Amino acid sequence: MGIKQTLASFMKEPAYRPMDIEELIAVFDIKKNEYNAFKKTLRTMEDEGFIIRTKKDKYMIANANHEEEGLIIGSLQSHSKGFGFLIPEEEGQKDVFIPSNCINGAMNGDKISVRVTREDTKTKKREGEVVEIIERNTTRIVGVYEDSKNFGFVVSEDPRISKDVFISKKDRNGAKDGDVVTVKITKWPEENRKAEGVVTEVLGRKGDRGIDILMIIKKLGLPEEFSEKVQKYAEGISEEIDEEEYKGRRDLRDLRMVTIDGEDAKDLDDAVSIEKLSNGNFKLGVHIADVTHYVKENSPLDKEALKRATSVYLIDRVVPMLPRKLSNGICSLNPRVDRLTLTCFMEIDHKGKVVDHEIVESVIKTNERMTYKDVTKILRDNDEELIKRYDYLVDDFKMMEELCGILRNKRTKRGAIDFEIAEAKITLNDLGKPIEIKPYDREISNRMIEEFMLAANETVAEHMFGTHIPFVYRIHESPDEEKLAKFKEFVYNLGYAIQWTEEIRPKSFQEILEKVKGKNEETVVSTLLLRSMMQARYAPECSGHFGLAAQYYCHFTSPIRRYPDLQIHRIIKEYLHGEVDGTRINKLKNIVGYAAKQSSEMERKAQDAEREVDDLKKAEYMQERIGQEFEGIISSVTSFGVFVELPNTIEGLVHITDLDDDYYIFNEANLSLIGERTKKLYKLGDKVKVECVNVDITNREIFFKITQEPKREETDKDFESEGKISEVERELVEV
């Protein structure tokens, strides 16, 4: 048995307690001349993830779970009120509640080990205490500097960091009282001592235009400005295409094609062309910017793009994956200029089947830069002015609309799930304040591009899967079983009888969505179904996409703003040139594995930023409307109240303490609140009138009170009888 295996076996022993290197040396009788090699072995095992080193420099096996001690490893998810939850690393493990007096200096996001102190076997709820802080996650915070006579402190803008950070006079670095600053933590909090830090940057004053969004960017650690090295590399890229480059590519400059994007879009990475073949089939061309021609593997640009992994869109600004010279310039498929592309041609029959395809390196020249709005006006509104202006493209748009319908029908027949959940379009004024919030319009032109991109993504994924070359796929696993069981029970209680197969298929969910279409509960059922789903992610294995009911799927169409697309373009081009040998395959395995993991993680971070900025602006919008009444729909029911969503996508809480005409009991099976005395019912999908009574900007929370009760319909009677208070619930109320 080698030293690694010996160490691992020793640390796995139930009696093992974390030891530092000196203690391990004593146990294993390591000689002086063996010290460096032993230390290197520990470091290697740590780098490989076999063991972890605690903040006290003690070593323990990674993912150790000593059940007899209740010791579990995971990350801390803090709450603004001081308590938190351990989110276990091991899949299938339940979260552990940690009271504020048991946090023991850990901060939000820290990797910790927790000893379970209480467990309810019926509810499977657990409570615990932080034993070790294995790895610190929060090294910098963003907050407001508050000055005093002999020192200062920074109050974090992140409500999950509830304790302020001490700043000595020498470490304030020019910060004045009320300044928004970033702070590097130099000493971590302990039982009776606050964290200490040094001001590294003064961002501005609270209330300055854009400072609120900048604080979120800084807090989440999103990269902003590109380094001088990256900018210099980008500046060195020619804006002219080398004549030699035309020779090895399919010349498509005479092929009629357009880009169709939002009005504000500047990074145009996809163009489409269409024609009818003599056999009646469609020939669809999806032409994607060839970003890899400019972003070479392991170049400063490539390393920075991988680090960022995605562009982040935050209402009035973009944190781009690539410098603007590329994203808005040489890589963007701007009209009437030559651009290098990777093209996927698909021959599609009238049933939506791709009967033939071809992937080629190409050079294009788009005819027009169209917007979703204008194409929709042409197709839906027959806008005479636009039809006259784009007369040579109108037949193409009609053909695209026809093909869109065919592709959509094909996806629907195989069971693809189409969620009709509105996203918010938020408009800000010159001061950065929200003046309008409404749902995004998803018109025919949006759907056309969606269908064409989906078709290209599937076609490319299936093609490359057949080559057995390492690749980055987009996968979506089957729903979480526990959440799915609750969803099944909920739709059954709503009166929808669904024939569930032993193997869960997306077609069953599609059937439900079709049944609720146009009804009060449509939004609620769609939202609840979405919550039962797993999150899609990137992976080197092709395990299919559940939501799309697709066996093969990847992201091919947005290499300007997504790293996986850029990486697979590089692989496709190498394959087309016959450059993928055994040595390259081995190297690609590591490359695609890391790219998939990094991109999935950064995608989550981008989603968090986008969601938090939206929530902030929604809270600011409603702060100006306190006292106003709105119509809404109950979108979520919890033990502490109901959430009501307004038609403009804004959601607020009616706290259970504001339902003061009775004692309300939460019926989890039916997701409803039931009055013990009055039997009054609040359930998902109910239409109500609410008044905005309060807004908490810091926590991005909006509070409503109900001013008009939901109208009970005949269909609710069965629901009400199903939702009667059980004897167990009565006992709980009495207790």
XYZ file of C-alpha atoms in Angstrom, residues 47-734:
688
model
C -4.979 19.419 -4.692
C -6.572 16.203 -5.950
C -9.463 16.609 -3.535
C -8.776 13.457 -1.474
C -8.193 15.430 1.720
C -8.935 18.916 2.983
C -7.031 21.273 5.265
C -8.982 23.183 7.900
C -8.398 26.810 8.887
C -6.282 25.450 11.762
C -4.078 23.586 9.242
C -5.423 20.188 10.237
C -6.012 17.471 7.658
C -9.117 15.343 7.205
C -10.593 13.163 4.499
C -12.718 15.066 1.962
C -16.486 14.544 2.150
C -16.037 12.764 5.471
C -19.417 11.899 6.908
C -19.026 10.325 10.315
C -22.650 9.422 10.848
C -22.082 8.321 14.404
C -20.903 11.895 15.112
C -23.349 13.589 12.763
C -20.464 15.353 10.960
C -21.409 16.618 7.500
C -19.474 18.775 5.049
C -20.996 21.419 2.795
C -21.405 25.152 2.253
C -23.129 27.662 4.524
C -26.165 29.521 3.223
C -26.689 32.399 5.646
C -29.867 34.335 6.418
C -30.112 38.032 7.260
C -31.462 37.158 10.737
C -28.232 35.377 11.658
C -29.159 31.714 11.273
C -28.180 29.606 8.291
C -28.357 26.260 6.515
C -25.684 23.752 5.629
C -26.077 22.737 1.980
C -24.384 19.284 1.958
C -21.857 18.374 -0.722
C -23.132 14.819 -0.886
C -26.137 14.503 -3.189
C -29.318 13.291 -1.541
C -28.397 14.655 1.899
C -30.951 16.950 3.562
C -30.046 20.533 4.492
C -29.170 21.205 8.137
C -30.577 24.220 9.997
C -27.934 26.101 12.033
C -29.141 28.550 14.736
C -27.325 31.886 14.960
C -25.580 30.899 18.213
C -24.137 27.811 16.501
C -22.654 29.550 13.408
C -19.314 29.950 15.270
C -17.789 32.625 13.037
C -18.675 31.052 9.675
C -19.804 33.378 6.893
C -22.078 32.919 3.904
C -20.602 30.541 1.324
C -17.889 29.124 3.616
C -17.121 25.425 3.320
C -17.851 24.005 6.768
C -18.286 20.785 8.721
C -21.372 20.531 10.905
C -22.319 18.189 13.725
C -26.008 17.296 13.749
C -27.417 18.014 17.214
C -31.125 17.320 16.635
C -33.025 15.315 14.067
C -36.745 14.760 13.507
C -37.136 11.290 11.982
C -40.671 12.024 10.764
C -40.018 15.298 8.947
C -36.310 14.513 8.335
C -35.500 18.067 9.465
C -32.100 18.455 11.098
C -30.381 21.029 13.281
C -26.641 21.352 13.810
C -23.599 23.308 14.898
C -20.555 24.442 12.914
C -17.519 22.405 14.031
C -14.888 23.540 11.500
C -14.568 26.261 8.880
C -12.732 24.306 6.210
C -12.432 26.988 3.554
C -13.373 30.662 3.511
C -15.493 31.805 0.573
C -16.080 35.462 1.443
C -12.745 37.270 1.203
C -14.154 40.627 0.120
C -17.356 42.441 0.979
C -19.117 45.501 -0.392
C -20.790 47.913 2.007
C -21.104 51.398 3.452
C -18.240 52.852 5.506
C -19.273 54.421 8.814
C -16.689 56.543 10.590
C -16.154 57.119 14.302
C -13.478 58.895 16.336
C -10.804 56.194 16.590
C -11.850 53.638 13.982
C -14.470 52.869 11.359
C -16.520 49.906 10.255
C -18.246 48.698 7.109
C -21.836 47.490 7.117
C -22.232 44.910 4.354
C -24.858 45.478 1.684
C -25.364 41.705 1.588
C -28.035 41.029 4.234
C -26.622 37.505 4.651
C -23.517 39.051 6.232
C -25.183 40.402 9.350
C -22.089 41.570 11.282
C -20.067 44.634 10.321
C -16.321 44.649 9.625
C -13.908 46.639 11.807
C -11.618 49.077 9.923
C -8.677 50.747 11.672
C -7.907 54.377 10.809
C -4.774 53.398 8.886
C -6.756 50.946 6.735
C -9.601 53.203 5.597
C -7.553 54.447 2.599
C -9.432 57.701 2.023
C -12.935 56.384 2.698
C -15.310 58.953 4.167
C -18.431 58.416 6.240
C -21.219 57.156 3.962
C -18.931 56.009 1.117
C -19.692 52.732 -0.631
C -16.496 50.662 -0.474
C -15.035 47.228 -1.088
C -13.179 45.655 1.818
C -10.620 42.853 1.889
C -11.004 40.795 5.057
C -7.702 40.430 6.926
C -8.955 38.718 10.110
C -11.979 36.456 10.296
C -14.669 36.846 12.957
C -14.418 34.797 16.107
C -16.793 34.236 18.997
C -16.313 37.637 20.654
C -14.517 39.544 17.922
C -15.672 41.113 14.674
C -14.007 40.529 11.341
C -11.300 43.056 10.447
C -10.483 44.415 7.034
C -8.867 47.013 4.841
C -10.660 49.300 2.348
C -9.401 48.463 -1.153
C -11.681 50.655 -3.289
C -14.092 53.557 -2.852
C -16.941 53.015 -5.342
C -18.908 56.219 -4.728
C -21.768 57.496 -2.609
C -25.029 55.740 -1.857
C -27.603 57.084 -4.286
C -25.136 57.802 -7.116
C -26.481 56.715 -10.502
C -25.714 53.039 -11.130
C -23.959 52.489 -7.783
C -26.618 49.961 -6.721
C -25.983 47.647 -9.688
C -22.213 48.157 -9.389
C -22.435 46.985 -5.762
C -24.117 43.749 -6.865
C -21.429 43.205 -9.518
C -18.689 43.724 -6.925
C -20.443 41.638 -4.272
C -20.769 38.620 -6.547
C -17.200 38.996 -7.753
C -18.096 39.391 -11.417
C -15.117 40.490 -13.525
C -15.449 43.997 -14.916
C -12.659 45.708 -16.811
C -10.367 43.568 -18.928
C -6.725 43.528 -17.923
C -4.207 45.571 -19.896
C -2.740 42.322 -21.243
C -6.107 41.149 -22.595
C -6.965 44.580 -24.023
C -3.585 44.796 -25.734
C -4.074 41.362 -27.271
C -7.558 42.348 -28.510
C -6.252 45.620 -29.953
C -3.698 43.641 -31.955
C -6.439 41.771 -33.834
C -6.987 43.122 -37.321
C -10.449 44.306 -38.296
C -9.792 43.202 -41.849
C -10.107 39.569 -42.968
C -6.884 38.152 -44.411
C -7.266 37.295 -48.124
C -5.848 33.805 -47.460
C -8.731 33.096 -45.082
C -11.298 33.309 -47.888
C -9.650 30.410 -49.748
C -10.434 27.672 -47.259
C -14.068 28.662 -46.669
C -17.441 28.287 -48.371
C -18.234 31.692 -49.902
C -21.834 32.504 -48.935
C -21.692 36.259 -49.475
C -24.265 36.073 -52.278
C -26.691 34.008 -50.197
C -29.571 36.130 -48.882
C -29.576 36.134 -45.089
C -30.424 38.332 -42.109
C -29.827 38.686 -38.403
C -32.925 39.019 -36.190
C -32.297 40.351 -32.685
C -33.597 42.719 -30.019
C -33.462 46.426 -30.753
C -30.649 47.051 -28.255
C -28.468 44.055 -29.190
C -24.952 44.831 -30.357
C -23.312 41.385 -30.221
C -24.963 39.748 -33.246
C -23.660 36.190 -33.317
C -26.260 34.379 -35.493
C -27.726 34.892 -38.959
C -30.297 32.786 -40.814
C -31.041 31.971 -44.444
C -33.842 29.904 -45.973
C -34.866 28.527 -49.342
C -37.241 25.934 -50.806
C -35.596 23.024 -52.619
C -36.970 21.423 -55.779
C -38.206 18.429 -53.736
C -40.308 20.747 -51.544
C -38.031 20.532 -48.507
C -36.625 23.566 -46.712
C -32.940 24.384 -46.678
C -32.257 26.262 -43.441
C -28.897 27.895 -42.897
C -27.780 28.890 -39.405
C -24.589 30.961 -39.638
C -22.698 31.581 -36.398
C -19.824 34.008 -35.828
C -16.463 32.210 -35.984
C -15.110 33.644 -32.749
C -12.399 30.971 -32.431
C -10.653 32.388 -35.476
C -9.757 35.363 -33.264
C -9.732 33.728 -29.815
C -6.927 31.179 -30.075
C -6.590 28.384 -27.534
C -4.619 29.399 -24.403
C -4.243 32.987 -25.609
C -4.869 35.754 -23.035
C -8.295 36.252 -24.632
C -9.157 32.565 -24.336
C -8.063 32.324 -20.699
C -10.105 35.415 -19.812
C -13.151 34.131 -21.740
C -12.969 30.801 -19.894
C -12.661 32.592 -16.554
C -15.783 34.687 -17.301
C -17.547 31.855 -19.205
C -20.594 33.997 -20.016
C -21.725 37.564 -20.635
C -23.943 38.943 -17.879
C -26.871 41.183 -18.854
C -27.950 43.598 -16.096
C -30.758 45.848 -17.443
C -28.673 48.908 -18.401
C -25.244 47.321 -18.806
C -23.436 44.190 -19.902
C -20.478 42.478 -18.261
C -19.123 40.942 -21.496
C -17.239 37.675 -21.929
C -15.098 39.229 -24.665
C -13.786 42.792 -25.169
C -16.162 44.994 -27.125
C -13.757 45.240 -30.059
C -14.641 41.604 -30.740
C -18.182 41.264 -29.357
C -19.524 44.417 -31.019
C -16.938 44.628 -33.792
C -15.109 42.048 -35.903
C -17.084 39.066 -34.529
C -20.535 40.695 -34.672
C -22.460 39.832 -37.852
C -23.158 43.448 -38.741
C -25.008 44.101 -42.032
C -23.323 44.366 -45.409
C -19.773 43.540 -44.218
C -17.780 40.330 -44.679
C -17.703 38.093 -41.613
C -16.174 34.690 -40.853
C -18.697 32.094 -39.695
C -19.350 28.446 -38.949
C -22.462 27.365 -40.867
C -24.890 24.524 -40.232
C -27.055 23.816 -43.281
C -30.089 21.600 -42.628
C -32.473 20.073 -45.137
C -35.798 19.739 -43.330
C -38.899 17.941 -44.634
C -42.540 18.890 -44.005
C -42.637 16.781 -40.837
C -39.730 18.741 -39.342
C -37.183 15.949 -39.743
C -33.616 16.952 -40.582
C -32.994 14.595 -43.505
C -29.556 15.946 -44.378
C -27.100 18.428 -42.930
C -23.688 19.942 -43.521
C -21.341 21.855 -41.205
C -18.824 24.122 -42.958
C -16.478 27.026 -42.341
C -17.855 29.984 -44.281
C -17.683 33.669 -45.066
C -20.949 35.643 -45.190
C -22.333 39.136 -45.726
C -25.739 39.675 -44.095
C -28.283 41.734 -46.014
C -30.102 43.371 -43.114
C -29.969 43.803 -39.348
C -33.620 43.015 -38.526
C -35.333 43.357 -35.143
C -37.914 41.036 -33.589
C -40.306 43.970 -33.490
C -40.098 44.752 -37.212
C -40.308 41.112 -38.383
C -43.376 40.598 -36.174
C -44.983 43.730 -37.644
C -44.408 42.352 -41.147
C -45.812 38.882 -40.380
C -48.565 39.651 -37.879
C -49.606 43.238 -38.596
C -48.904 43.384 -42.365
C -47.197 46.730 -41.803
C -47.212 48.353 -45.245
C -44.242 50.625 -44.688
C -42.005 47.780 -43.466
C -43.232 45.392 -46.183
C -42.284 47.976 -48.808
C -38.898 48.638 -47.197
C -37.995 44.933 -46.963
C -39.966 43.675 -49.974
C -37.145 41.386 -51.130
C -37.164 39.583 -47.745
C -40.900 39.223 -47.076
C -41.204 35.813 -48.790
C -38.247 34.549 -46.750
C -39.910 35.689 -43.519
C -43.147 33.903 -44.486
C -41.188 30.760 -45.305
C -39.433 31.034 -41.924
C -42.790 31.350 -40.196
C -44.012 28.209 -41.962
C -40.887 26.241 -41.018
C -41.090 27.511 -37.440
C -44.590 26.025 -37.125
C -43.413 22.684 -38.545
C -40.423 22.463 -36.182
C -42.538 23.475 -33.212
C -45.162 20.824 -33.991
C -42.454 18.195 -34.275
C -41.010 19.118 -30.858
C -44.487 19.159 -29.324
C -45.282 15.676 -30.678
C -42.151 14.186 -29.155
C -42.995 15.757 -25.785
C -40.883 18.915 -25.462
C -42.040 21.134 -22.595
C -42.703 24.779 -23.439
C -42.997 26.948 -20.323
C -45.048 30.115 -20.788
C -43.478 31.993 -17.863
C -43.036 35.708 -18.428
C -39.688 37.441 -17.910
C -39.573 41.069 -16.861
C -38.556 43.897 -19.196
C -37.431 46.733 -16.926
C -36.971 50.258 -18.280
C -34.822 52.759 -16.343
C -34.712 56.541 -16.628
C -31.547 58.644 -16.928
C -31.040 58.425 -13.150
C -31.189 54.625 -13.166
C -34.650 54.509 -11.580
C -37.280 52.053 -12.894
C -40.107 53.757 -14.752
C -41.764 50.768 -16.428
C -41.877 47.023 -15.760
C -43.762 44.675 -18.053
C -43.474 41.097 -19.369
C -41.232 40.514 -22.363
C -43.150 39.993 -25.577
C -42.483 36.567 -27.092
C -43.742 37.064 -30.631
C -43.573 34.966 -33.796
C -40.157 36.378 -34.744
C -38.708 35.352 -31.354
C -40.150 31.866 -31.776
C -38.709 31.542 -35.282
C -35.163 32.208 -34.107
C -35.662 29.963 -31.065
C -36.740 27.039 -33.255
C -33.910 27.526 -35.759
C -31.281 27.717 -33.024
C -32.723 24.621 -31.303
C -32.585 22.723 -34.597
C -28.946 23.707 -35.153
C -27.954 22.852 -31.582
C -29.503 19.384 -31.856
C -28.066 18.707 -35.298
C -24.531 19.680 -34.282
C -24.731 17.688 -31.020
C -25.883 14.529 -32.794
C -23.248 14.945 -35.508
C -20.406 15.362 -33.022
C -21.672 12.574 -30.746
C -21.200 10.246 -33.708
C -17.523 11.228 -34.005
C -16.743 10.059 -30.407
C -14.603 13.178 -29.935
C -14.717 14.880 -26.488
C -17.335 17.637 -26.572
C -19.316 19.985 -24.314
C -22.995 19.018 -24.234
C -25.949 20.811 -22.671
C -27.815 18.314 -20.502
C -31.001 18.395 -18.443
C -31.626 15.485 -16.117
C -34.983 14.008 -15.062
C -36.895 15.885 -12.332
C -36.144 15.605 -8.633
C -38.248 12.685 -7.325
C -39.316 14.307 -4.067
C -40.383 17.571 -5.730
C -42.062 15.601 -8.511
C -44.123 13.593 -5.997
C -45.406 16.865 -4.488
C -46.212 18.206 -7.947
C -48.147 15.050 -8.871
C -50.160 15.311 -5.668
C -50.874 18.977 -6.290
C -52.180 18.537 -9.862
C -54.226 15.523 -8.738
C -55.852 17.661 -6.040
C -56.577 20.273 -8.698
C -58.587 17.589 -10.510
C -56.143 16.682 -13.291
C -55.851 12.921 -13.780
C -52.589 12.164 -15.561
C -51.499 8.683 -16.587
C -47.939 8.608 -15.252
C -45.607 6.026 -16.768
C -43.043 4.200 -14.640
C -40.284 6.040 -16.469
C -41.013 9.760 -16.257
C -41.324 11.256 -19.735
C -41.544 14.952 -20.663
C -44.741 14.247 -22.648
C -46.628 13.744 -19.352
C -45.700 17.275 -18.287
C -46.591 18.650 -21.672
C -50.047 17.063 -21.303
C -50.561 18.890 -17.994
C -49.492 22.243 -19.455
C -51.901 21.765 -22.348
C -54.774 20.999 -19.953
C -54.223 24.142 -17.853
C -53.652 26.468 -20.812
C -55.812 29.571 -20.530
C -57.079 28.702 -17.049
C -56.515 30.552 -13.767
C -54.031 27.969 -12.580
C -51.879 27.997 -15.744
C -49.140 30.263 -14.359
C -49.109 28.459 -11.041
C -48.887 24.956 -12.521
C -46.142 26.076 -14.931
C -44.165 27.669 -12.092
C -44.533 24.663 -9.812
C -43.543 22.295 -12.608
C -40.481 24.406 -13.346
C -39.489 24.252 -9.671
C -39.635 20.446 -9.725
C -37.157 20.343 -12.611
C -33.413 19.948 -12.314
C -31.263 22.822 -13.560
C -29.772 22.358 -17.002
C -25.973 22.303 -17.053
C -22.949 21.661 -19.240
C -21.275 18.257 -19.231
C -18.762 16.217 -21.251
C -21.277 13.338 -21.302
C -24.277 13.373 -23.656
C -27.158 12.256 -21.425
C -29.956 14.104 -23.223
C -32.129 17.110 -22.487
C -35.313 16.215 -20.586
C -37.147 19.522 -21.053
C -36.578 19.565 -24.808
C -37.185 15.795 -25.100
C -33.934 15.718 -27.068
C -31.454 12.851 -27.075
C -28.614 15.104 -28.260
C -28.179 18.753 -27.385
C -25.425 21.378 -27.131
C -25.002 25.151 -27.237
C -23.560 26.055 -30.646
C -25.171 29.372 -31.527
C -23.757 32.034 -29.154
C -19.934 31.930 -29.029
C -19.665 35.703 -28.425
C -21.401 35.404 -25.061
C -21.051 31.734 -23.961
C -17.780 29.857 -23.571
C -19.156 26.336 -24.249
C -20.228 27.480 -27.734
C -16.774 28.924 -28.350
C -15.074 25.728 -27.140
C -17.143 23.396 -29.318
C -16.553 25.612 -32.370
C -12.847 25.007 -31.824
C -13.399 21.239 -31.620
C -15.668 21.194 -34.699
C -13.087 23.087 -36.765
C -10.300 20.736 -35.676
C -12.516 17.798 -36.661
C -13.301 19.339 -40.073
C -9.568 19.724 -40.695
C -8.788 16.169 -39.536
C -6.576 17.411 -36.696
C -8.022 15.330 -33.836
C -5.666 12.419 -33.121
C -5.276 10.255 -30.003
C -3.014 12.768 -28.241
C -5.459 15.601 -28.893
C -8.402 13.486 -27.714
C -6.701 12.889 -24.366
C -6.022 16.614 -24.017
C -9.591 17.512 -25.023
C -11.035 15.271 -22.291
C -9.510 17.528 -19.647
C -10.377 20.709 -21.566
C -14.101 19.929 -22.020
C -14.446 18.645 -18.442
C -13.115 21.865 -16.955
C -14.945 24.091 -19.470
C -18.266 22.386 -18.623
C -17.771 22.757 -14.862
C -16.550 26.369 -15.004
C -19.309 27.415 -17.419
C -22.050 25.837 -15.298
C -20.763 27.590 -12.166
C -20.435 30.989 -13.854
C -23.868 30.602 -15.449
C -25.353 30.205 -11.941
C -23.466 33.296 -10.760
C -24.726 35.285 -13.764
C -28.293 34.146 -13.061
C -27.923 35.215 -9.418
C -26.711 38.663 -10.501
C -29.472 39.105 -13.083
C -32.131 37.966 -10.596
C -30.835 40.230 -7.811
C -30.688 43.299 -10.067
C -34.240 42.601 -11.289
C -35.456 42.133 -7.697
C -33.757 45.374 -6.637
C -35.374 47.410 -9.421
C -38.773 45.803 -8.791
C -38.506 46.787 -5.116
C -37.527 50.363 -6.082
C -40.464 50.496 -8.504
C -42.965 49.408 -5.841
C -41.501 51.740 -3.206
C -42.958 54.602 -5.260
C -46.344 52.848 -5.302
C -46.923 52.107 -1.617
C -50.639 52.529 -0.886
C -51.711 51.662 -4.445
C -53.974 48.702 -5.259
C -53.238 46.005 -7.822
C -54.838 42.862 -9.173
C -52.730 39.714 -8.922
C -52.653 35.964 -8.641
C -51.473 33.845 -5.705
C -48.235 32.387 -7.086
C -46.918 30.579 -4.011
C -48.266 29.425 -0.646
C -46.075 28.835 2.398
C -46.510 28.324 6.128
C -45.734 32.037 6.659
C -48.066 33.538 4.059
C -48.892 33.762 0.363
C -46.976 35.373 -2.491
C -48.989 37.345 -5.018
C -47.705 37.992 -8.540
C -48.886 41.043 -10.475
C -49.401 40.994 -14.286
C -46.096 42.903 -14.683
C -44.177 39.936 -13.063
C -43.621 41.710 -9.694
C -44.167 39.408 -6.721
C -44.864 40.368 -3.096
C -45.615 38.615 0.193
C -48.847 38.758 2.157
C -47.516 37.690 5.563
C -49.678 35.339 7.573
C -49.872 37.929 10.371
C -51.765 40.171 7.945
C -54.396 37.450 7.537
C -55.754 38.408 10.943
C -59.408 37.353 10.624
C -58.620 33.728 11.561
C -55.858 31.281 12.440
C -54.625 29.884 9.134
C -53.115 26.414 8.741
C -50.766 25.520 5.919
C -51.926 22.504 3.898
C -48.762 21.391 2.140
C -50.455 18.753 -0.029
C -52.792 21.297 -1.627
C -50.476 24.292 -1.214
C -53.169 26.289 0.516
C -53.875 28.195 3.720
C -57.127 27.264 5.463
C -58.840 29.249 8.208
C -59.463 27.049 11.241
C -62.770 28.740 12.165
C -64.005 30.318 8.935
C -62.657 27.614 6.591
C -61.615 30.512 4.350
C -59.193 29.248 1.697
C -56.230 30.844 -0.030
C -54.752 28.629 -2.737
C -52.406 28.750 -5.683
C -53.945 30.443 -8.688
C -56.518 32.515 -6.765
C -57.099 35.982 -8.203
C -56.988 38.666 -5.511
C -56.678 42.424 -5.101
C -53.768 43.639 -2.995
C -52.378 46.893 -1.648
C -48.634 47.514 -1.480
C -48.004 48.261 2.206
C -44.219 48.123 2.574
C -40.952 47.630 0.683
C -37.604 46.484 2.096
C -34.992 47.603 -0.449
C -32.055 46.002 1.405
C -33.612 42.534 1.314
C -35.363 43.130 -2.051
C -38.739 42.325 -0.445
C -42.203 43.667 -1.279
C -45.147 43.324 1.095
C -48.835 43.311 0.198
C -52.084 43.003 2.077
C -55.205 41.499 0.530
C -57.982 44.039 -0.047
C -60.378 41.808 -1.992
C -60.821 38.108 -1.267
C -60.604 35.504 -4.022
C -63.954 34.676 -5.573
C -64.883 31.062 -4.926
C -66.026 29.202 -8.018
C -67.932 25.931 -8.243
C -64.724 24.107 -9.126
C -63.240 25.122 -5.775
C -65.745 23.143 -3.684
C -64.034 19.819 -4.248
C -60.694 21.454 -3.567
C -62.039 22.862 -0.301
C -63.250 19.470 0.891
C -59.889 17.978 -0.045
C -58.236 20.718 1.963
C -60.162 20.266 5.243
C -58.039 20.479 8.348
C -56.815 17.052 9.404
C -56.929 15.851 12.992
C -53.120 16.024 13.113
C -53.213 19.675 12.032
C -55.863 20.415 14.689
C -53.569 18.930 17.313
C -50.721 21.128 16.092
C -52.930 24.206 16.358
C -53.930 23.305 19.890
